């Protein structure tokens, strides 16, 4: 059977590309080996946010007396939290399937492998069936990176060590947990299990948490979670995982930390093997499929979107890359502007940022100005927060007077950061932004307040 486009991988990049392409008149086949929605829907973005929302409600109940609401005997039913998580996944899965059916895309369950190219086009096998296509979109996603630490393999086998998928299935809250890795996933899970009652320790190789997060914001988040009882071991390297303990090196000394469970959260690697990429000569660079800004690979009419290209492993990045790939297939010459794509950490408090940080701006030699204000300059933030002051920080280009980056810590940050992304994408000047009317009272007004400090 011949198609205009075959997509391998049904995660955010794959399923959105299938919908957009089919609506654009491209005859599309979407091949997914496990489940639609990929890691994001089934073991990443959505299930973790479901857990974190339950934790946020729990925290609110515990501190309700500060708002005039007194509740006694507050408990978290982890089993019920997991049941709700599964319900949310099921609901959203049905929505994806419905949208794909309406678009006219065909869905095939199985493992897709590229056999090569002949006069009919690219040939893709799924089991004993073969399909031809004029174009390919590789959207095979990524998998957790398993570091070569002594005892990790054995720990995973006996269930002492958990990766991002397994942590969402444990039936009870462990009394203690060590999180190896202080990036986004590690911090979010540390946040949930800390709220749920675990004694959490985060071990991170770097001297800060949050990866590329602005250092000032990172330090504020670090102190906020120390106050909540989370322990951090920074500039520390795990050397061994033994029976019920983690061994790590710090400052030239060896330490041990006992735990009931260990979460392994040290990044992800693109899924590039087993799909026949070598059969058509797709170029791989540093373990990722190499693409340009239009998602094109080095092979004619072969595209790659989502985690597999390793550019920015976020679901909303995958969405944008998928759209850009399809638009280029349809003749529109558009590209991805990664600098206007926001990042969010859904801890409590939330952290969100877009564009350059002070560290990246200095590294690139950019001439910038920075202005910041506590989130307390927002009336709504004050009305709804007793625990935390928060911060909004904006960097602008000193000459062009356009925004280079914005960094926030405080709840609602995740919902308003896109606005600054729009400002960066549109290259609005400070004076242009001053003319924008923000609704009052909203936390988003903090952006206007900071801009008027410039």
Tab-separated table of N, CA, C and O in Angstrom, residues 34-35 39 42-43 85 143-144 162-170 263 268:
chain	number	residue	atom	x	y	z
A	34	UNK	N	3.929	0.870	20.915
A	34	UNK	CA	3.403	0.611	22.260
A	34	UNK	C	2.032	1.241	22.477
A	34	UNK	O	1.027	0.574	22.553
A	35	UNK	N	2.004	2.568	22.625
A	35	UNK	CA	0.731	3.238	22.859
A	35	UNK	C	0.791	4.672	22.361
A	35	UNK	O	1.818	5.335	22.441
A	39	UNK	N	5.747	8.737	25.590
A	39	UNK	CA	6.178	8.916	26.972
A	39	UNK	C	5.396	10.035	27.645
A	39	UNK	O	4.974	9.917	28.797
A	42	UNK	N	1.791	8.839	28.671
A	42	UNK	CA	1.685	7.599	29.425
A	42	UNK	C	2.625	7.459	30.610
A	42	UNK	O	2.301	6.779	31.573
A	43	UNK	N	3.783	8.105	30.531
A	43	UNK	CA	4.736	7.944	31.631
A	43	UNK	C	5.590	9.192	31.843
A	43	UNK	O	6.707	9.094	32.359
A	85	UNK	N	-4.696	9.048	38.075
A	85	UNK	CA	-3.703	9.200	37.011
A	85	UNK	C	-4.066	8.338	35.808
A	85	UNK	O	-4.050	8.792	34.657
A	143	UNK	N	14.439	7.310	25.510
A	143	UNK	CA	14.331	6.400	26.649
A	143	UNK	C	15.236	6.888	27.767
A	143	UNK	O	16.225	7.594	27.513
A	144	UNK	N	14.927	6.517	29.012
A	144	UNK	CA	15.802	6.934	30.123
A	144	UNK	C	17.227	6.445	29.933
A	144	UNK	O	17.458	5.308	29.506
A	162	UNK	N	14.341	2.548	40.481
A	162	UNK	CA	13.218	2.786	39.575
A	162	UNK	C	13.586	3.861	38.562
A	162	UNK	O	14.260	4.838	38.909
A	163	UNK	N	13.151	3.694	37.322
A	163	UNK	CA	13.292	4.737	36.313
A	163	UNK	C	11.987	5.530	36.249
A	163	UNK	O	11.052	5.286	37.026
A	164	UNK	N	11.899	6.473	35.316
A	164	UNK	CA	10.748	7.384	35.278
A	164	UNK	C	9.424	6.671	35.053
A	164	UNK	O	8.371	7.131	35.512
A	165	UNK	N	9.430	5.549	34.341
A	165	UNK	CA	8.196	4.806	34.120
A	165	UNK	C	7.753	4.075	35.387
A	165	UNK	O	6.604	4.160	35.814
A	166	UNK	N	8.684	3.374	36.013
A	166	UNK	CA	8.354	2.543	37.174
A	166	UNK	C	7.947	3.363	38.391
A	166	UNK	O	7.124	2.923	39.195
A	167	UNK	N	8.506	4.571	38.529
A	167	UNK	CA	8.194	5.385	39.706
A	167	UNK	C	6.714	5.758	39.744
A	167	UNK	O	6.145	5.983	40.817
A	168	UNK	N	6.083	5.772	38.569
A	168	UNK	CA	4.667	6.148	38.496
A	168	UNK	C	3.734	4.978	38.777
A	168	UNK	O	2.509	5.135	38.740
A	169	UNK	N	4.302	3.811	39.049
A	169	UNK	CA	3.487	2.623	39.285
A	169	UNK	C	3.639	2.056	40.686
A	169	UNK	O	2.940	1.105	41.039
A	170	UNK	N	4.554	2.587	41.489
A	170	UNK	CA	4.743	1.998	42.825
A	170	UNK	C	3.471	2.193	43.643
A	170	UNK	O	2.858	3.250	43.636
A	263	UNK	N	15.273	6.604	42.775
A	263	UNK	CA	14.807	7.038	41.461
A	263	UNK	C	16.000	7.436	40.621
A	263	UNK	O	16.795	8.292	41.015
A	268	UNK	N	17.824	11.492	29.266
A	268	UNK	CA	17.253	10.569	28.295
A	268	UNK	C	18.125	10.504	27.051
A	268	UNK	O	18.892	11.439	26.767
